[in-house]
PDB file of C-alpha atoms in Angstrom:
ATOM      1  CA  MET R   1     108.009 119.918  84.538  1.00 93.00           C
ATOM      2  CA  LYS R   2     107.555 116.199  85.190  1.00 96.00           C
ATOM      3  CA  ALA R   3     105.251 113.813  83.368  1.00 97.00           C
ATOM      4  CA  LEU R   4     104.346 110.248  84.270  1.00 97.00           C
ATOM      5  CA  LEU R   5     103.899 107.572  81.623  1.00 98.00           C
ATOM      6  CA  VAL R   6     102.173 104.466  82.969  1.00 98.00           C
ATOM      7  CA  VAL R   7     103.175 101.601  80.674  1.00 98.00           C
ATOM      8  CA  ALA R   8     100.833  98.632  80.306  1.00 97.00           C
ATOM      9  CA  HIS R   9     101.197  95.597  78.099  1.00 95.00           C
ATOM     10  CA  GLY R  10      98.304  96.485  75.817  1.00 94.00           C
ATOM     11  CA  SER R  11      95.405  94.205  74.965  1.00 92.00           C
ATOM     12  CA  ARG R  12      93.319  93.158  71.978  1.00 92.00           C
ATOM     13  CA  ARG R  13      90.385  93.901  74.282  1.00 92.00           C
ATOM     14  CA  GLU R  14      90.069  97.667  73.906  1.00 94.00           C
ATOM     15  CA  ALA R  15      88.165  97.969  77.205  1.00 93.00           C
ATOM     16  CA  SER R  16      91.329  96.841  79.027  1.00 93.00           C
ATOM     17  CA  ASN R  17      93.391  99.567  77.334  1.00 96.00           C
ATOM     18  CA  GLU R  18      90.721 102.115  78.172  1.00 96.00           C
ATOM     19  CA  GLU R  19      90.799 100.937  81.783  1.00 95.00           C
ATOM     20  CA  VAL R  20      94.491 101.935  81.935  1.00 96.00           C
ATOM     21  CA  ARG R  21      93.825 105.319  80.306  1.00 97.00           C
ATOM     22  CA  LYS R  22      91.028 105.950  82.797  1.00 96.00           C
ATOM     23  CA  LEU R  23      93.345 105.057  85.674  1.00 96.00           C
ATOM     24  CA  CYS R  24      95.875 107.572  84.328  1.00 97.00           C
ATOM     25  CA  ARG R  25      93.266 110.318  84.274  1.00 96.00           C
ATOM     26  CA  HIS R  26      92.507 109.467  87.882  1.00 94.00           C
ATOM     27  CA  VAL R  27      96.196 109.518  88.847  1.00 95.00           C
ATOM     28  CA  GLU R  28      96.597 112.857  87.065  1.00 95.00           C
ATOM     29  CA  LYS R  29      93.792 114.325  89.147  1.00 93.00           C
ATOM     30  CA  GLN R  30      95.423 113.009  92.313  1.00 91.00           C
ATOM     31  CA  ALA R  31      98.797 114.421  91.227  1.00 89.00           C
ATOM     32  CA  ALA R  32      97.393 117.814  90.194  1.00 77.00           C
ATOM     33  CA  GLY R  33      99.667 120.635  91.227  1.00 70.00           C
ATOM     34  CA  GLU R  34     102.055 118.247  92.855  1.00 76.00           C
ATOM     35  CA  GLU R  35     104.704 116.053  91.336  1.00 89.00           C
ATOM     36  CA  PHE R  36     103.337 115.535  87.807  1.00 95.00           C
ATOM     37  CA  PHE R  37     101.590 117.981  85.494  1.00 95.00           C
ATOM     38  CA  LEU R  38     100.680 115.196  83.078  1.00 96.00           C
ATOM     39  CA  VAL R  39      99.924 111.476  83.496  1.00 97.00           C
ATOM     40  CA  ARG R  40      99.538 109.383  80.365  1.00 97.00           C
ATOM     41  CA  ALA R  41      99.214 105.726  79.389  1.00 98.00           C
ATOM     42  CA  GLY R  42     101.637 104.001  77.007  1.00 98.00           C
ATOM     43  CA  PHE R  43     101.523 100.455  75.676  1.00 98.00           C
ATOM     44  CA  LEU R  44     104.193  97.900  74.919  1.00 96.00           C
ATOM     45  CA  GLU R  45     102.109  96.423  72.110  1.00 95.00           C
ATOM     46  CA  LEU R  46      98.572  96.100  70.677  1.00 95.00           C
ATOM     47  CA  ALA R  47      97.472  99.629  71.670  1.00 96.00           C
ATOM     48  CA  GLU R  48      98.319 103.282  71.151  1.00 97.00           C
ATOM     49  CA  PRO R  49     100.359 105.235  71.982  1.00 98.00           C
ATOM     50  CA  SER R  50     103.504 103.102  72.034  1.00 97.00           C
ATOM     51  CA  ILE R  51     106.032 103.743  74.791  1.00 97.00           C
ATOM     52  CA  THR R  52     108.273 105.839  72.530  1.00 97.00           C
ATOM     53  CA  GLU R  53     105.285 107.791  71.185  1.00 97.00           C
ATOM     54  CA  GLY R  54     103.991 108.319  74.713  1.00 98.00           C
ATOM     55  CA  ILE R  55     107.369 109.666  75.885  1.00 98.00           C
ATOM     56  CA  SER R  56     107.541 111.983  72.851  1.00 98.00           C
ATOM     57  CA  GLN R  57     104.031 113.281  73.549  1.00 98.00           C
ATOM     58  CA  CYS R  58     104.949 114.060  77.158  1.00 98.00           C
ATOM     59  CA  ILE R  59     108.048 115.979  76.018  1.00 98.00           C
ATOM     60  CA  GLN R  60     106.081 117.845  73.343  1.00 97.00           C
ATOM     61  CA  ALA R  61     103.602 118.834  76.060  1.00 97.00           C
ATOM     62  CA  GLY R  62     106.454 120.488  77.942  1.00 97.00           C
ATOM     63  CA  ALA R  63     107.955 117.786  80.164  1.00 97.00           C
ATOM     64  CA  ASP R  64     111.688 117.944  80.803  1.00 97.00           C
ATOM     65  CA  GLN R  65     111.468 114.761  82.838  1.00 97.00           C
ATOM     66  CA  VAL R  66     109.367 111.697  82.065  1.00 98.00           C
ATOM     67  CA  VAL R  67     108.965 108.963  84.670  1.00 97.00           C
ATOM     68  CA  VAL R  68     108.109 105.643  83.006  1.00 98.00           C
ATOM     69  CA  LEU R  69     106.280 103.256  85.334  1.00 98.00           C
ATOM     70  CA  PRO R  70     105.656  99.665  84.203  1.00 98.00           C
ATOM     71  CA  TYR R  71     102.062  98.683  85.095  1.00 97.00           C
ATOM     72  CA  PHE R  72     103.012  95.035  85.431  1.00 96.00           C
ATOM     73  CA  LEU R  73     102.723  92.569  88.281  1.00 95.00           C
ATOM     74  CA  SER R  74     105.773  90.411  87.665  1.00 90.00           C
ATOM     75  CA  ALA R  75     109.345  91.005  86.624  1.00 88.00           C
ATOM     76  CA  GLY R  76     109.298  89.065  83.372  1.00 87.00           C
ATOM     77  CA  ARG R  77     111.081  89.864  80.136  1.00 91.00           C
ATOM     78  CA  HIS R  78     108.799  92.820  79.388  1.00 94.00           C
ATOM     79  CA  VAL R  79     109.810  94.549  82.614  1.00 94.00           C
ATOM     80  CA  SER R  80     113.473  93.501  82.646  1.00 93.00           C
ATOM     81  CA  GLU R  81     114.314  93.884  78.954  1.00 95.00           C
ATOM     82  CA  ASP R  82     111.643  95.224  76.589  1.00 96.00           C
ATOM     83  CA  ILE R  83     110.616  98.356  78.475  1.00 97.00           C
ATOM     84  CA  PRO R  84     114.200  99.392  79.406  1.00 97.00           C
ATOM     85  CA  ALA R  85     115.171  98.991  75.724  1.00 97.00           C
ATOM     86  CA  LYS R  86     112.331 101.311  74.653  1.00 97.00           C
ATOM     87  CA  VAL R  87     113.341 103.830  77.322  1.00 97.00           C
ATOM     88  CA  LYS R  88     116.954 103.729  76.159  1.00 96.00           C
ATOM     89  CA  LYS R  89     115.845 104.389  72.591  1.00 95.00           C
ATOM     90  CA  ALA R  90     113.730 107.332  73.751  1.00 96.00           C
ATOM     91  CA  GLU R  91     116.701 108.721  75.692  1.00 96.00           C
ATOM     92  CA  GLN R  92     118.721 108.742  72.479  1.00 96.00           C
ATOM     93  CA  GLN R  93     115.872 110.484  70.643  1.00 96.00           C
ATOM     94  CA  HIS R  94     115.437 113.106  73.370  1.00 97.00           C
ATOM     95  CA  PRO R  95     118.886 113.864  74.817  1.00 97.00           C
ATOM     96  CA  GLN R  96     117.584 117.130  76.302  1.00 96.00           C
ATOM     97  CA  ALA R  97     115.050 115.318  78.532  1.00 97.00           C
ATOM     98  CA  SER R  98     115.535 113.111  81.545  1.00 97.00           C
ATOM     99  CA  ILE R  99     113.760 109.786  81.260  1.00 97.00           C
ATOM    100  CA  VAL R 100     113.577 107.755  84.444  1.00 96.00           C
ATOM    101  CA  LEU R 101     112.368 104.201  84.841  1.00 96.00           C
ATOM    102  CA  ALA R 102     110.398 103.680  88.056  1.00 96.00           C
ATOM    103  CA  PRO R 103     109.961 100.265  89.707  1.00 95.00           C
ATOM    104  CA  TYR R 104     107.146  98.120  88.268  1.00 96.00           C
ATOM    105  CA  LEU R 105     103.863  97.957  90.174  1.00 96.00           C
ATOM    106  CA  GLY R 106     104.342  94.395  91.463  1.00 94.00           C
ATOM    107  CA  ALA R 107     107.547  95.525  93.210  1.00 90.00           C
ATOM    108  CA  ALA R 108     105.691  98.036  95.374  1.00 91.00           C
ATOM    109  CA  ALA R 109     105.740  97.290  99.081  1.00 88.00           C
ATOM    110  CA  GLY R 110     102.226  98.697  99.235  1.00 92.00           C
ATOM    111  CA  VAL R 111     100.741  95.928  97.083  1.00 94.00           C
ATOM    112  CA  SER R 112     100.367  93.548 100.008  1.00 92.00           C
ATOM    113  CA  ARG R 113      98.631  96.217 102.067  1.00 90.00           C
ATOM    114  CA  LEU R 114      96.313  96.899  99.143  1.00 93.00           C
ATOM    115  CA  LEU R 115      95.489  93.189  98.773  1.00 95.00           C
ATOM    116  CA  LEU R 116      94.564  92.999 102.451  1.00 93.00           C
ATOM    117  CA  GLU R 117      92.341  96.063 102.151  1.00 92.00           C
ATOM    118  CA  LEU R 118      90.565  94.569  99.135  1.00 93.00           C
ATOM    119  CA  ALA R 119      90.220  91.172 100.781  1.00 94.00           C
ATOM    120  CA  THR R 120      88.970  92.578 104.054  1.00 90.00           C
ATOM    121  CA  GLY R 121      86.286  94.585 102.280  1.00 82.00           C
ATOM    122  CA  GLY R 122      85.489  91.445 100.316  1.00 40.00           C
ATOM    123  CA  GLU R 123      82.421  90.481 102.275  1.00 34.00           C
ATOM    124  CA  LYS R 124      80.936  93.914 101.828  1.00 40.00           C
ATOM    125  CA  ASN R 125      82.128  94.714  98.287  1.00 43.00           C
ATOM    126  CA  GLY R 126      82.606  91.243  96.870  1.00 41.00           C
ATOM    127  CA  TYR R 127      80.059  89.054  95.248  1.00 39.00           C
ATOM    128  CA  SER R 128      79.231  85.383  95.533  1.00 37.00           C
ATOM    129  CA  ALA R 129      79.642  83.293  92.423  1.00 37.00           C
ATOM    130  CA  GLU R 130      76.208  81.816  93.146  1.00 34.00           C
TER     131      GLU R 130
ATOM    132  CA  MET D   1      88.612  80.945 110.378  1.00 93.00           C
ATOM    133  CA  LYS D   2      89.194  82.893 107.195  1.00 96.00           C
ATOM    134  CA  ALA D   3      91.759  82.162 104.507  1.00 97.00           C
ATOM    135  CA  LEU D   4      92.777  84.327 101.559  1.00 97.00           C
ATOM    136  CA  LEU D   5      93.563  82.820  98.167  1.00 98.00           C
ATOM    137  CA  VAL D   6      95.342  85.268  95.867  1.00 98.00           C
ATOM    138  CA  VAL D   7      94.682  84.065  92.318  1.00 98.00           C
ATOM    139  CA  ALA D   8      97.195  84.923  89.598  1.00 97.00           C
ATOM    140  CA  HIS D   9      97.148  83.902  85.960  1.00 94.00           C
ATOM    141  CA  GLY D  10     100.186  81.631  86.210  1.00 94.00           C
ATOM    142  CA  SER D  11     103.257  81.779  84.002  1.00 92.00           C
ATOM    143  CA  ARG D  12     105.633  79.471  82.138  1.00 92.00           C
ATOM    144  CA  ARG D  13     108.313  81.494  83.867  1.00 92.00           C
ATOM    145  CA  GLU D  14     108.455  79.844  87.283  1.00 94.00           C
ATOM    146  CA  ALA D  15     110.086  82.922  88.857  1.00 93.00           C
ATOM    147  CA  SER D  16     106.860  84.854  88.195  1.00 93.00           C
ATOM    148  CA  ASN D  17     104.788  82.201  89.984  1.00 96.00           C
ATOM    149  CA  GLU D  18     107.245  82.218  92.862  1.00 96.00           C
ATOM    150  CA  GLU D  19     106.948  86.016  93.034  1.00 95.00           C
ATOM    151  CA  VAL D  20     103.209  85.594  93.716  1.00 96.00           C
ATOM    152  CA  ARG D  21     103.827  82.912  96.367  1.00 97.00           C
ATOM    153  CA  LYS D  22     106.394  85.167  98.048  1.00 96.00           C
ATOM    154  CA  LEU D  23     103.894  88.051  98.033  1.00 96.00           C
ATOM    155  CA  CYS D  24     101.345  85.760  99.715  1.00 97.00           C
ATOM    156  CA  ARG D  25     103.814  84.876 102.463  1.00 96.00           C
ATOM    157  CA  HIS D  26     104.328  88.603 102.983  1.00 94.00           C
ATOM    158  CA  VAL D  27     100.579  89.292 103.094  1.00 95.00           C
ATOM    159  CA  GLU D  28     100.153  86.409 105.555  1.00 95.00           C
ATOM    160  CA  LYS D  29     102.710  87.990 107.883  1.00 93.00           C
ATOM    161  CA  GLN D  30     100.900  91.325 107.627  1.00 91.00           C
ATOM    162  CA  ALA D  31      97.555  89.615 108.307  1.00 89.00           C
ATOM    163  CA  ALA D  32      98.837  87.549 111.211  1.00 77.00           C
ATOM    164  CA  GLY D  33      96.368  87.397 114.036  1.00 70.00           C
ATOM    165  CA  GLU D  34      93.973  89.644 112.197  1.00 76.00           C
ATOM    166  CA  GLU D  35      91.585  88.858 109.422  1.00 89.00           C
ATOM    167  CA  PHE D  36      93.239  85.808 107.806  1.00 95.00           C
ATOM    168  CA  PHE D  37      95.011  82.877 109.423  1.00 95.00           C
ATOM    169  CA  LEU D  38      96.258  81.641 106.039  1.00 96.00           C
ATOM    170  CA  VAL D  39      97.172  83.388 102.771  1.00 97.00           C
ATOM    171  CA  ARG D  40      97.910  81.236  99.745  1.00 97.00           C
ATOM    172  CA  ALA D  41      98.503  81.624  96.016  1.00 98.00           C
ATOM    173  CA  GLY D  42      96.377  79.872  93.402  1.00 98.00           C
ATOM    174  CA  PHE D  43      96.769  79.885  89.634  1.00 98.00           C
ATOM    175  CA  LEU D  44      94.307  79.953  86.764  1.00 96.00           C
ATOM    176  CA  GLU D  45      96.680  77.939  84.577  1.00 95.00           C
ATOM    177  CA  LEU D  46     100.318  76.937  84.037  1.00 95.00           C
ATOM    178  CA  ALA D  47     101.171  76.671  87.747  1.00 96.00           C
ATOM    179  CA  GLU D  48     100.167  74.844  90.920  1.00 97.00           C
ATOM    180  CA  PRO D  49      97.955  74.817  92.880  1.00 98.00           C
ATOM    181  CA  SER D  50      94.942  75.467  90.674  1.00 97.00           C
ATOM    182  CA  ILE D  51      92.168  77.671  92.044  1.00 97.00           C
ATOM    183  CA  THR D  52      89.999  74.703  93.032  1.00 97.00           C
ATOM    184  CA  GLU D  53      92.989  72.916  94.622  1.00 97.00           C
ATOM    185  CA  GLY D  54      93.951  76.109  96.444  1.00 98.00           C
ATOM    186  CA  ILE D  55      90.443  76.524  97.851  1.00 98.00           C
ATOM    187  CA  SER D  56      90.391  72.872  98.929  1.00 97.00           C
ATOM    188  CA  GLN D  57      93.753  73.248 100.657  1.00 98.00           C
ATOM    189  CA  CYS D  58      92.513  76.292 102.581  1.00 98.00           C
ATOM    190  CA  ILE D  59      89.429  74.379 103.726  1.00 98.00           C
ATOM    191  CA  GLN D  60      91.501  71.326 104.682  1.00 97.00           C
ATOM    192  CA  ALA D  61      93.705  73.659 106.752  1.00 97.00           C
ATOM    193  CA  GLY D  62      90.612  74.676 108.739  1.00 97.00           C
ATOM    194  CA  ALA D  63      89.094  77.613 106.881  1.00 97.00           C
ATOM    195  CA  ASP D  64      85.334  77.957 106.973  1.00 97.00           C
ATOM    196  CA  GLN D  65      85.551  80.993 104.730  1.00 97.00           C
ATOM    197  CA  VAL D  66      87.881  81.482 101.761  1.00 98.00           C
ATOM    198  CA  VAL D  67      88.227  84.898 100.149  1.00 97.00           C
ATOM    199  CA  VAL D  68      89.371  84.560  96.528  1.00 98.00           C
ATOM    200  CA  LEU D  69      91.146  87.696  95.254  1.00 98.00           C
ATOM    201  CA  PRO D  70      92.044  87.931  91.550  1.00 98.00           C
ATOM    202  CA  TYR D  71      95.593  89.302  91.243  1.00 97.00           C
ATOM    203  CA  PHE D  72      94.817  90.862  87.865  1.00 96.00           C
ATOM    204  CA  LEU D  73      95.034  94.414  86.580  1.00 95.00           C
ATOM    205  CA  SER D  74      92.147  94.439  84.117  1.00 90.00           C
ATOM    206  CA  ALA D  75      88.646  93.052  84.030  1.00 88.00           C
ATOM    207  CA  GLY D  76      89.053  90.699  81.098  1.00 87.00           C
ATOM    208  CA  ARG D  77      87.487  87.314  80.578  1.00 91.00           C
ATOM    209  CA  HIS D  78      89.654  85.696  83.260  1.00 94.00           C
ATOM    210  CA  VAL D  79      88.295  88.039  85.921  1.00 94.00           C
ATOM    211  CA  SER D  80      84.718  88.239  84.657  1.00 93.00           C
ATOM    212  CA  GLU D  81      84.133  84.597  83.665  1.00 95.00           C
ATOM    213  CA  ASP D  82      86.916  82.063  84.299  1.00 96.00           C
ATOM    214  CA  ILE D  83      87.617  82.781  87.953  1.00 97.00           C
ATOM    215  CA  PRO D  84      83.922  83.096  88.974  1.00 97.00           C
ATOM    216  CA  ALA D  85      83.273  79.749  87.236  1.00 97.00           C
ATOM    217  CA  LYS D  86      86.049  78.074  89.245  1.00 97.00           C
ATOM    218  CA  VAL D  87      84.715  79.610  92.449  1.00 97.00           C
ATOM    219  CA  LYS D  88      81.216  78.357  91.680  1.00 96.00           C
ATOM    220  CA  LYS D  89      82.581  74.860  91.116  1.00 95.00           C
ATOM    221  CA  ALA D  90      84.418  75.012  94.438  1.00 96.00           C
ATOM    222  CA  GLU D  91      81.237  76.176  96.186  1.00 96.00           C
ATOM    223  CA  GLN D  92      79.481  73.057  94.925  1.00 96.00           C
ATOM    224  CA  GLN D  93      82.376  70.868  96.129  1.00 96.00           C
ATOM    225  CA  HIS D  94      82.443  72.513  99.560  1.00 97.00           C
ATOM    226  CA  PRO D  95      78.860  73.403 100.510  1.00 97.00           C
ATOM    227  CA  GLN D  96      79.874  73.697 104.181  1.00 96.00           C
ATOM    228  CA  ALA D  97      82.293  76.566 103.459  1.00 97.00           C
ATOM    229  CA  SER D  98      81.698  80.154 102.418  1.00 97.00           C
ATOM    230  CA  ILE D  99      83.667  81.164  99.350  1.00 97.00           C
ATOM    231  CA  VAL D 100      83.716  84.867  98.582  1.00 96.00           C
ATOM    232  CA  LEU D 101      85.062  86.563  95.491  1.00 96.00           C
ATOM    233  CA  ALA D 102      86.818  89.862  96.275  1.00 96.00           C
ATOM    234  CA  PRO D 103      87.302  92.641  93.686  1.00 95.00           C
ATOM    235  CA  TYR D 104      90.339  92.195  91.417  1.00 96.00           C
ATOM    236  CA  LEU D 105      93.459  94.204  92.203  1.00 96.00           C
ATOM    237  CA  GLY D 106      93.075  96.662  89.298  1.00 94.00           C
ATOM    238  CA  ALA D 107      89.698  97.708  90.695  1.00 90.00           C
ATOM    239  CA  ALA D 108      91.233  98.939  93.934  1.00 91.00           C
ATOM    240  CA  ALA D 109      90.942 102.668  94.523  1.00 88.00           C
ATOM    241  CA  GLY D 110      94.353 102.500  96.165  1.00 92.00           C
ATOM    242  CA  VAL D 111      96.140 101.550  92.937  1.00 94.00           C
ATOM    243  CA  SER D 112      96.420 105.151  91.765  1.00 92.00           C
ATOM    244  CA  ARG D 113      97.842 106.227  95.120  1.00 90.00           C
ATOM    245  CA  LEU D 114     100.357 103.374  94.899  1.00 93.00           C
ATOM    246  CA  LEU D 115     101.402 104.381  91.356  1.00 95.00           C
ATOM    247  CA  LEU D 116     102.059 107.925  92.540  1.00 93.00           C
ATOM    248  CA  GLU D 117     104.121 106.677  95.481  1.00 92.00           C
ATOM    249  CA  LEU D 118     106.196 104.496  93.174  1.00 93.00           C
ATOM    250  CA  ALA D 119     106.601 107.238  90.582  1.00 94.00           C
ATOM    251  CA  THR D 120     107.523 109.873  93.140  1.00 90.00           C
ATOM    252  CA  GLY D 121     110.196 107.648  94.611  1.00 82.00           C
ATOM    253  CA  GLY D 122     111.338 106.919  91.049  1.00 40.00           C
ATOM    254  CA  GLU D 123     114.301 109.225  91.115  1.00 34.00           C
ATOM    255  CA  LYS D 124     115.550 107.657  94.300  1.00 40.00           C
ATOM    256  CA  ASN D 125     114.580 104.040  93.707  1.00 43.00           C
ATOM    257  CA  GLY D 126     114.395 103.913  89.937  1.00 41.00           C
ATOM    258  CA  TYR D 127     117.177 103.268  87.547  1.00 39.00           C
ATOM    259  CA  SER D 128     118.195 104.871  84.296  1.00 37.00           C
ATOM    260  CA  ALA D 129     118.179 102.678  81.216  1.00 37.00           C
ATOM    261  CA  GLU D 130     121.688 103.981  80.414  1.00 34.00           C
TER     262      GLU D 130
END
């Protein structure tokens, strides 16, 4: 039973946190019956649940593996140090579960394809600043 | 002649800025001979070129249309106000060119698909925090 925890930075602007939670609900629908039975958001700071709480919630819901995916665009300190440290702590708290750190979003080869798709639809979907 | 300006926030950590520039070079290769003859990075703050400089450089390089794509994950003030304001300013500076604002990255329907791809490859490509 695998769960996915999408980890964002967290924002003082609650709408931004909610945007991540909404994305997770969408990903969960896409993943239904496939790889992940549960897709949740976790936050490094400023929003709930924290990464460790989010991992615990996934395990309490029945996950024996939690994939933690940093929803970040660049490999700064949060991605290279802070999130791995939280994952390590969670591993010590839950020795019976497997906790795996996936690559961060910005590292995905598909990002450039996605940018081109967005940019190419720009005339149709975009808006002028006028 | 269309150019694409991928606009990131900009970071004090120069490696993060360089990561965006490298992504743009990759997107440019993917776009070669297709939609965009030029793909450049621009930054809202803390890095060069600025958005207005980036747009000017695209136009100087021969673009008659510049698509500005916010490389942001959430629709905060930067996406909803700051970047449109810079684009509007550039439109006034370059009335002969068309400057189009594309949706920001986090708005892309493909993001959830990309997260699932990354998470599913997590066991193979990911790393344990151990």
